[in-house]
CSV table of C-alpha atoms in Angstrom, one decimal:
chain,number,residue,atom,x,y,z
H,4,UNK,CA,0.5,0.1,0.1
H,5,UNK,CA,1.3,3.6,-0.4
H,6,UNK,CA,1.5,5.9,2.2
H,7,UNK,CA,-1.6,8.2,2.8
H,8,UNK,CA,-0.2,10.2,5.0
H,9,UNK,CA,2.2,12.6,4.1
H,10,UNK,CA,3.4,16.1,3.3
H,11,UNK,CA,4.5,17.1,-0.2
H,12,UNK,CA,6.3,19.8,-1.6
H,13,UNK,CA,6.4,21.3,-5.4
H,14,UNK,CA,7.5,25.1,-6.8
H,15,UNK,CA,6.8,27.0,-9.7
H,16,UNK,CA,8.3,29.9,-11.1
H,17,UNK,CA,7.0,33.1,-13.6
H,18,UNK,CA,6.9,34.0,-16.7
H,19,UNK,CA,9.7,36.3,-15.3
H,20,UNK,CA,11.8,33.6,-14.3
H,21,UNK,CA,15.2,33.7,-16.4
H,22,UNK,CA,14.9,29.9,-17.4
H,23,UNK,CA,11.1,31.0,-18.5
H,24,UNK,CA,12.0,33.8,-20.5
H,25,UNK,CA,14.5,31.5,-22.6
H,26,UNK,CA,11.3,29.1,-23.0
H,27,UNK,CA,9.1,31.9,-24.1
H,28,UNK,CA,11.2,33.0,-26.9
H,29,UNK,CA,11.7,29.3,-28.0
H,30,UNK,CA,8.5,29.0,-28.1
H,31,UNK,CA,7.9,32.3,-29.6
H,32,UNK,CA,10.2,31.1,-32.7
H,33,UNK,CA,8.3,27.8,-33.0
H,34,UNK,CA,5.0,29.6,-33.2
H,35,UNK,CA,6.0,32.1,-36.2
H,36,UNK,CA,7.5,29.2,-38.1
H,37,UNK,CA,4.7,27.1,-37.7
H,38,UNK,CA,2.5,30.2,-38.8
H,39,UNK,CA,4.6,30.0,-41.8
H,40,UNK,CA,4.1,26.6,-42.6
H,41,UNK,CA,2.3,23.7,-40.5
H,42,UNK,CA,5.5,21.1,-41.3
H,43,UNK,CA,8.1,23.7,-40.2
H,44,UNK,CA,11.2,21.8,-38.4
H,45,UNK,CA,12.6,23.7,-34.9
H,46,UNK,CA,14.5,23.0,-32.3
H,47,UNK,CA,15.2,26.3,-30.3
H,48,UNK,CA,17.2,27.2,-27.8
H,49,UNK,CA,17.8,30.3,-26.3
H,50,UNK,CA,20.3,31.4,-23.3
H,51,UNK,CA,19.5,34.8,-21.5
H,52,UNK,CA,22.1,36.9,-19.4
H,53,UNK,CA,22.7,40.8,-18.4
H,54,UNK,CA,21.7,42.7,-21.8
H,55,UNK,CA,22.0,39.7,-23.9
H,56,UNK,CA,20.0,36.7,-25.6
H,57,UNK,CA,21.6,34.4,-27.7
H,58,UNK,CA,19.3,31.7,-29.9
H,59,UNK,CA,20.6,28.9,-31.5
H,60,UNK,CA,19.2,24.9,-33.1
H,61,UNK,CA,18.1,24.0,-35.9
H,62,UNK,CA,14.9,25.5,-37.9
H,63,UNK,CA,13.6,24.4,-41.2
H,64,UNK,CA,11.0,25.0,-44.1
H,65,UNK,CA,10.4,23.9,-47.4
H,66,UNK,CA,11.2,27.0,-49.0
H,67,UNK,CA,14.6,28.5,-48.6
H,68,UNK,CA,13.8,32.2,-49.2
H,69,UNK,CA,10.7,31.9,-46.8
H,70,UNK,CA,12.9,30.7,-44.3
H,71,UNK,CA,15.5,33.3,-44.6
H,72,UNK,CA,12.5,35.8,-44.5
H,73,UNK,CA,11.9,34.3,-40.8
H,74,UNK,CA,15.3,34.1,-39.8
H,75,UNK,CA,15.2,37.9,-40.2
H,76,UNK,CA,12.5,38.3,-38.0
H,77,UNK,CA,14.3,36.4,-34.9
H,78,UNK,CA,15.7,39.4,-33.1
H,79,UNK,CA,12.3,41.3,-33.2
H,80,UNK,CA,10.6,38.3,-31.5
H,81,UNK,CA,12.9,37.9,-29.0
H,82,UNK,CA,12.3,41.5,-28.1
H,83,UNK,CA,8.8,41.6,-28.2
H,84,UNK,CA,8.6,38.3,-25.9
H,85,UNK,CA,11.2,40.4,-23.2
H,86,UNK,CA,8.7,43.3,-23.6
H,87,UNK,CA,5.7,41.9,-23.1
H,88,UNK,CA,7.0,39.7,-19.5
H,89,UNK,CA,7.6,43.1,-18.5
H,90,UNK,CA,11.8,43.7,-18.9
H,91,UNK,CA,12.5,47.8,-18.8
H,92,UNK,CA,15.1,47.5,-16.0
H,93,UNK,CA,18.5,48.8,-17.2
H,94,UNK,CA,20.7,45.8,-17.3
H,95,UNK,CA,17.8,44.1,-19.2
H,96,UNK,CA,15.6,46.0,-21.2
H,97,UNK,CA,13.2,44.9,-24.0
H,98,UNK,CA,14.7,47.5,-26.1
H,99,UNK,CA,18.9,47.8,-25.7
H,100,UNK,CA,19.6,44.1,-25.0
H,101,UNK,CA,21.6,42.3,-27.6
H,102,UNK,CA,19.8,39.4,-29.5
H,103,UNK,CA,22.4,36.9,-31.5
H,104,UNK,CA,20.8,34.6,-33.6
H,105,UNK,CA,22.6,31.5,-34.6
H,106,UNK,CA,19.7,29.2,-35.6
H,107,UNK,CA,20.9,27.2,-38.7
H,108,UNK,CA,18.9,24.4,-40.6
H,109,UNK,CA,17.6,21.1,-39.4
H,110,UNK,CA,20.1,18.3,-39.7
H,111,UNK,CA,19.7,16.4,-42.7
H,112,UNK,CA,20.3,12.9,-40.8
H,113,UNK,CA,17.7,13.9,-38.4
H,114,UNK,CA,15.1,14.8,-41.0
H,115,UNK,CA,15.2,11.4,-42.6
H,116,UNK,CA,14.1,9.3,-40.2
H,117,UNK,CA,11.3,12.4,-39.2
H,118,UNK,CA,10.0,12.4,-43.2
H,119,UNK,CA,9.5,9.2,-43.1
H,120,UNK,CA,6.9,9.8,-40.3
H,121,UNK,CA,9.2,8.3,-37.4
H,122,UNK,CA,10.1,9.5,-34.3
H,123,UNK,CA,12.7,12.8,-34.1
H,124,UNK,CA,14.7,11.2,-31.2
H,125,UNK,CA,14.4,8.3,-29.0
H,126,UNK,CA,13.4,8.2,-25.4
H,127,UNK,CA,10.8,7.9,-22.5
H,128,UNK,CA,7.7,10.3,-21.9
H,129,UNK,CA,5.2,10.0,-18.1
H,130,UNK,CA,1.9,11.5,-18.0
H,131,UNK,CA,0.4,11.7,-15.0
H,132,UNK,CA,-3.1,12.4,-13.9
H,133,UNK,CA,-4.7,12.3,-10.3
H,134,UNK,CA,-8.6,13.7,-9.1
H,135,UNK,CA,-7.4,15.1,-6.4
H,136,UNK,CA,-8.1,18.7,-8.2
H,137,UNK,CA,-10.4,19.7,-10.9
H,138,UNK,CA,-8.1,20.0,-13.3
H,139,UNK,CA,-6.8,16.0,-12.2
H,140,UNK,CA,-3.4,17.5,-11.3
H,141,UNK,CA,-1.4,17.3,-8.2
H,142,UNK,CA,-2.5,20.5,-5.8
H,143,UNK,CA,0.6,21.6,-4.7
H,144,UNK,CA,2.0,22.2,-8.6
H,145,UNK,CA,-1.4,23.2,-9.7
H,146,UNK,CA,-1.9,25.7,-6.7
H,147,UNK,CA,1.8,27.3,-7.0
H,148,UNK,CA,1.5,28.4,-11.0
H,149,UNK,CA,-2.1,29.7,-9.7
H,150,UNK,CA,-0.6,31.9,-7.4
H,151,UNK,CA,1.9,33.5,-9.8
H,152,UNK,CA,-0.3,33.3,-12.6
H,153,UNK,CA,-2.7,35.7,-10.7
H,154,UNK,CA,0.7,37.8,-9.7
H,155,UNK,CA,1.1,38.4,-12.7
H,156,UNK,CA,-2.2,39.6,-13.6
H,157,UNK,CA,-2.0,42.1,-10.8
H,158,UNK,CA,1.2,42.9,-11.6
H,159,UNK,CA,0.2,43.6,-15.5
H,160,UNK,CA,-3.2,45.4,-14.8
H,161,UNK,CA,-1.0,47.9,-12.8
H,162,UNK,CA,-3.2,47.1,-9.5
H,163,UNK,CA,0.4,45.8,-8.0
H,164,UNK,CA,2.7,48.3,-9.8
H,165,UNK,CA,5.3,47.9,-7.4
H,166,UNK,CA,5.4,44.0,-8.0
H,167,UNK,CA,8.7,43.1,-11.0
H,168,UNK,CA,8.7,40.0,-13.6
H,169,UNK,CA,10.5,37.6,-11.7
H,170,UNK,CA,8.9,35.1,-9.1
H,171,UNK,CA,8.8,31.4,-7.5
H,172,UNK,CA,6.1,30.2,-5.3
H,173,UNK,CA,6.3,26.8,-3.3
H,174,UNK,CA,3.9,24.9,-1.5
H,175,UNK,CA,4.1,22.2,0.8
H,176,UNK,CA,0.9,20.2,1.3
H,177,UNK,CA,-0.2,18.1,4.6
H,178,UNK,CA,-2.1,14.7,2.8
H,179,UNK,CA,-4.5,12.7,4.7
H,180,UNK,CA,-6.2,9.5,3.1
H,181,UNK,CA,-4.0,10.3,-0.2
H,182,UNK,CA,-6.0,13.8,-0.2
H,183,UNK,CA,-4.8,17.4,0.3
H,184,UNK,CA,-6.1,18.8,3.3
H,185,UNK,CA,-3.9,21.8,4.3
H,186,UNK,CA,-1.0,23.9,3.6
H,187,UNK,CA,1.7,23.6,6.0
H,188,UNK,CA,4.5,26.1,4.3
H,189,UNK,CA,4.1,29.0,1.8
H,190,UNK,CA,7.2,30.3,0.0
H,191,UNK,CA,6.8,33.5,-2.0
H,192,UNK,CA,10.1,35.1,-3.3
H,193,UNK,CA,9.1,38.2,-5.8
H,194,UNK,CA,11.3,40.9,-7.3
H,195,UNK,CA,9.9,44.4,-6.6
H,196,UNK,CA,10.6,48.1,-7.2
H,197,UNK,CA,13.5,49.8,-5.5
H,198,UNK,CA,11.1,51.6,-3.2
H,199,UNK,CA,9.8,48.2,-1.5
H,200,UNK,CA,12.3,47.4,1.2
H,201,UNK,CA,11.0,44.8,3.1
H,202,UNK,CA,9.7,41.5,3.6
H,203,UNK,CA,6.7,42.6,5.7
H,204,UNK,CA,5.8,45.0,3.1
H,205,UNK,CA,5.8,42.2,0.0
H,206,UNK,CA,3.6,40.4,2.3
H,207,UNK,CA,0.7,42.7,2.5
H,208,UNK,CA,0.8,43.3,-1.0
H,209,UNK,CA,1.2,39.5,-2.0
H,210,UNK,CA,-1.0,37.6,0.9
H,211,UNK,CA,-4.6,38.6,-0.7
H,212,UNK,CA,-3.6,37.2,-3.8
H,213,UNK,CA,-2.2,34.1,-2.0
H,214,UNK,CA,-5.6,33.7,-0.1
H,215,UNK,CA,-7.9,34.3,-3.0
H,216,UNK,CA,-6.4,31.6,-5.2
H,217,UNK,CA,-6.1,29.0,-2.1
H,218,UNK,CA,-9.2,27.4,-0.6
H,219,UNK,CA,-9.9,29.0,2.5
H,220,UNK,CA,-9.7,26.1,4.9
H,221,UNK,CA,-6.2,24.5,3.4
H,222,UNK,CA,-4.9,27.9,5.5
H,223,UNK,CA,-4.9,27.4,8.9
H,224,UNK,CA,-3.3,29.2,11.9
H,225,UNK,CA,-0.6,26.7,12.2
H,226,UNK,CA,0.4,27.8,8.0
H,227,UNK,CA,4.1,29.0,7.9
H,228,UNK,CA,4.1,31.9,5.4
H,229,UNK,CA,7.5,32.8,3.9
H,230,UNK,CA,7.6,35.6,1.9
H,231,UNK,CA,10.7,36.9,0.2
H,232,UNK,CA,12.7,35.4,3.3
H,233,UNK,CA,16.0,37.1,1.9
H,234,UNK,CA,14.6,40.5,2.1
H,235,UNK,CA,15.1,42.5,-0.6
H,236,UNK,CA,15.2,41.6,-4.0
H,237,UNK,CA,15.2,44.3,-6.7
H,238,UNK,CA,17.8,42.6,-8.6
H,239,UNK,CA,15.9,40.0,-11.2
H,240,UNK,CA,15.6,38.5,-14.4
H,241,UNK,CA,18.8,37.5,-16.5
H,242,UNK,CA,20.3,40.2,-15.1
H,243,UNK,CA,20.5,38.6,-11.3
H,244,UNK,CA,20.7,34.7,-12.7
H,245,UNK,CA,21.1,33.2,-16.5
H,246,UNK,CA,18.3,31.5,-17.9
H,247,UNK,CA,18.5,28.6,-20.2
H,248,UNK,CA,15.4,27.1,-22.3
H,249,UNK,CA,14.5,24.0,-21.0
H,250,UNK,CA,15.7,23.9,-17.5
H,251,UNK,CA,12.4,23.8,-15.6
H,252,UNK,CA,10.7,20.4,-17.0
H,253,UNK,CA,9.3,19.4,-13.3
H,254,UNK,CA,7.7,22.9,-12.6
H,255,UNK,CA,6.2,22.5,-16.6
H,256,UNK,CA,4.7,19.0,-15.5
H,257,UNK,CA,4.0,17.5,-12.2
H,258,UNK,CA,5.7,19.2,-10.0
H,259,UNK,CA,7.9,16.1,-8.6
H,260,UNK,CA,4.8,14.3,-8.0
H,261,UNK,CA,5.2,11.6,-10.9
H,262,UNK,CA,8.1,10.3,-13.2
H,263,UNK,CA,9.8,12.2,-15.9
H,264,UNK,CA,11.7,11.5,-18.9
H,265,UNK,CA,14.1,14.1,-19.1
H,266,UNK,CA,13.4,15.6,-22.4
H,267,UNK,CA,12.5,19.2,-22.3
H,268,UNK,CA,9.4,20.6,-24.2
H,269,UNK,CA,10.0,24.5,-25.3
H,270,UNK,CA,11.2,25.1,-28.8
H,271,UNK,CA,10.2,21.7,-29.9
H,272,UNK,CA,8.1,21.4,-32.9
H,273,UNK,CA,5.8,18.5,-32.0
H,274,UNK,CA,7.6,16.4,-34.5
H,275,UNK,CA,10.1,15.9,-31.6
H,276,UNK,CA,8.5,12.8,-29.3
H,277,UNK,CA,9.8,15.1,-26.0
H,278,UNK,CA,7.1,17.0,-26.5
H,279,UNK,CA,4.1,15.4,-28.3
H,280,UNK,CA,4.3,11.9,-26.8
H,281,UNK,CA,4.4,13.9,-23.6
H,282,UNK,CA,1.2,15.7,-23.9
H,283,UNK,CA,-0.5,12.2,-25.8
H,284,UNK,CA,0.8,9.9,-22.7
H,285,UNK,CA,-0.9,13.5,-20.1
H,286,UNK,CA,-4.0,13.4,-22.5
H,287,UNK,CA,-4.1,9.4,-21.9
H,288,UNK,CA,-3.6,9.6,-18.1
H,289,UNK,CA,-5.9,12.3,-17.8
H,290,UNK,CA,-9.1,10.5,-19.9
H,291,UNK,CA,-8.4,7.2,-18.0
H,292,UNK,CA,-8.8,9.2,-14.7
H,293,UNK,CA,-12.3,11.2,-16.4
H,294,UNK,CA,-13.7,8.0,-17.5
H,295,UNK,CA,-13.5,6.8,-13.5
H,296,UNK,CA,-11.3,3.9,-14.4
H,297,UNK,CA,-8.6,4.9,-11.8
H,298,UNK,CA,-8.1,8.2,-9.0
H,299,UNK,CA,-4.3,8.2,-10.3
H,300,UNK,CA,-3.0,7.4,-13.3
H,301,UNK,CA,0.5,7.1,-14.7
H,302,UNK,CA,1.9,6.5,-18.6
H,303,UNK,CA,5.3,5.3,-20.2
H,304,UNK,CA,5.8,5.6,-23.5
H,305,UNK,CA,9.0,5.1,-25.7
H,306,UNK,CA,9.9,5.5,-29.2
H,307,UNK,CA,13.5,5.2,-31.3
H,308,UNK,CA,14.5,8.1,-33.7
H,309,UNK,CA,12.7,7.4,-37.4
H,310,UNK,CA,10.5,4.4,-36.4
H,311,UNK,CA,6.8,5.3,-35.8
H,312,UNK,CA,5.6,3.2,-33.5
H,313,UNK,CA,5.8,3.2,-29.3
H,314,UNK,CA,8.3,1.1,-28.2
H,315,UNK,CA,6.7,0.4,-25.2
H,316,UNK,CA,3.1,1.2,-23.6
H,317,UNK,CA,3.5,1.2,-19.7
H,318,UNK,CA,0.2,1.9,-17.4
H,319,UNK,CA,0.1,2.5,-13.3
H,320,UNK,CA,-3.0,3.1,-11.5
H,321,UNK,CA,-1.3,2.5,-8.4
H,322,UNK,CA,-3.5,0.5,-7.0
H,323,UNK,CA,-6.5,2.5,-7.5
H,324,UNK,CA,-7.9,1.0,-10.6
H,325,UNK,CA,-11.4,-0.6,-11.4
H,326,UNK,CA,-9.5,-3.2,-13.6
H,327,UNK,CA,-6.0,-4.7,-14.0
H,328,UNK,CA,-3.6,-2.5,-15.6
H,329,UNK,CA,-2.6,-4.4,-18.5
H,330,UNK,CA,-6.2,-4.0,-19.7
H,331,UNK,CA,-6.1,-0.6,-20.0
H,332,UNK,CA,-2.6,-1.0,-21.6
H,333,UNK,CA,-3.7,-3.3,-24.1
H,334,UNK,CA,-6.8,-0.6,-25.1
H,335,UNK,CA,-4.6,2.6,-25.5
H,336,UNK,CA,-3.6,1.9,-28.6
H,337,UNK,CA,-6.8,1.0,-30.3
H,338,UNK,CA,-8.3,4.2,-29.1
H,339,UNK,CA,-5.2,6.1,-29.9
H,340,UNK,CA,-2.7,5.8,-32.9
H,341,UNK,CA,0.4,6.8,-30.8
H,342,UNK,CA,2.5,7.1,-33.6
H,343,UNK,CA,4.2,10.9,-34.0
H,344,UNK,CA,1.8,11.9,-37.0
H,345,UNK,CA,-1.3,10.3,-35.4
H,346,UNK,CA,-0.2,12.0,-32.2
H,347,UNK,CA,0.1,15.1,-34.1
H,348,UNK,CA,-3.1,15.1,-36.2
H,349,UNK,CA,-5.6,13.6,-33.1
H,350,UNK,CA,-4.5,16.6,-30.9
H,351,UNK,CA,-3.9,18.8,-33.8
H,352,UNK,CA,-0.2,20.0,-33.1
H,353,UNK,CA,0.5,21.4,-35.9
H,354,UNK,CA,-0.7,24.7,-34.9
H,355,UNK,CA,0.9,28.0,-33.6
H,356,UNK,CA,-0.1,27.2,-29.7
H,357,UNK,CA,3.2,27.2,-27.8
H,358,UNK,CA,3.8,30.4,-26.4
H,359,UNK,CA,1.1,30.0,-24.1
H,360,UNK,CA,2.3,27.0,-22.5
H,361,UNK,CA,5.9,28.3,-21.5
H,362,UNK,CA,4.7,29.7,-18.6
H,363,UNK,CA,2.4,28.8,-15.4
H,364,UNK,CA,2.6,24.7,-16.6
H,365,UNK,CA,1.8,22.7,-19.6
H,366,UNK,CA,-0.8,20.7,-18.2
H,367,UNK,CA,-4.1,21.7,-15.9
H,368,UNK,CA,-5.2,24.4,-18.2
H,369,UNK,CA,-8.5,24.7,-20.1
H,370,UNK,CA,-8.3,23.9,-23.5
H,371,UNK,CA,-8.6,27.0,-25.7
H,372,UNK,CA,-10.9,27.1,-28.7
H,373,UNK,CA,-8.0,27.4,-31.2
H,374,UNK,CA,-6.3,24.1,-30.3
H,375,UNK,CA,-4.4,25.1,-27.6
H,376,UNK,CA,-4.0,22.8,-24.9
H,377,UNK,CA,-5.9,20.2,-26.9
H,378,UNK,CA,-4.2,17.2,-24.7
H,379,UNK,CA,-6.4,18.4,-21.5
H,380,UNK,CA,-9.4,17.7,-23.6
H,381,UNK,CA,-11.4,14.3,-21.6
H,382,UNK,CA,-13.0,13.8,-24.8
H,383,UNK,CA,-11.4,10.2,-25.1
H,384,UNK,CA,-12.8,9.1,-21.7
H,385,UNK,CA,-16.3,7.5,-23.5
H,386,UNK,CA,-13.9,5.6,-25.9
H,387,UNK,CA,-12.0,4.1,-23.8
H,388,UNK,CA,-14.4,2.7,-21.4
H,389,UNK,CA,-16.3,1.3,-24.0
H,390,UNK,CA,-13.0,-0.4,-25.4
H,391,UNK,CA,-11.9,-1.7,-22.2
């Protein structure tokens, strides 16, 4: 039997965190190429530090002239991202930072496998779902994201002009009988203006928003608050700490509540199974839980470069399943084509829908009308039940 009474902690970071700035730029470049061509190939990495953004990786379009035109837009794309996030500080300003573009054409040796509808690389991908929240996500990561998203809204609306883009949150939750019942620790660090000096000042600003986001019964007299525990946090973003695409893979997924295959998402087009198969695994796990077949579900998929079908499918319902895990494993390939092409078509992934995923998690979000977060739909639940 798994433990039912325990403490568990997850963290999130804001869109202004240095690594998230880089994720945003990489995904904005991906969206730009997908707008130009649905089958564009992109594997884009970004590095940011004080006054400097460096972009590299591989891209591909079917027309060389259009590829050249898009290459010329890279600098402005990066600046637009930085401006939207809100950086206008002396040593990291959207209008004055240097942007270096080292993108080049996709490797022909990689392309030959992908062009045959194979996976873009080998690897393992995991998906997870749990019924402890309405979004079928683990509560600590879901609410850590929600706190930072709410603070970003307050900052961008000028309701809280003293807040700045860089921020981190962390929640420790106490579980009873496998369900979250109390927040024991709240950690929040946020960049702020020079005029605001003390941790008490920042807590007075952020506490109402945190209480707005968290269920009231979860915050008790025993809950400990740690708001800007080191004191002043004026220097932030890439000026305070260098950023890099793909360094927040646990923040992006399940906050440590489930395994991770190790592959990052941002900047990768959907032929890369690091991204598309991880989305498919979440989609399947969520639909299994939504169908009432289990309270918790972990799914692993594995692929080899140039090979179209998954090498393995593994299901673990952690002892909460209504039927044997092997029965669910057998049903999955009958209700969804898990080749890279099949995933892209089923979830509609060849669209410019990725910039919005770069902060506040790739999972636990509401599906958008234009196809964004399509992997969060629960439209496969009935088919799974019938097949099983």
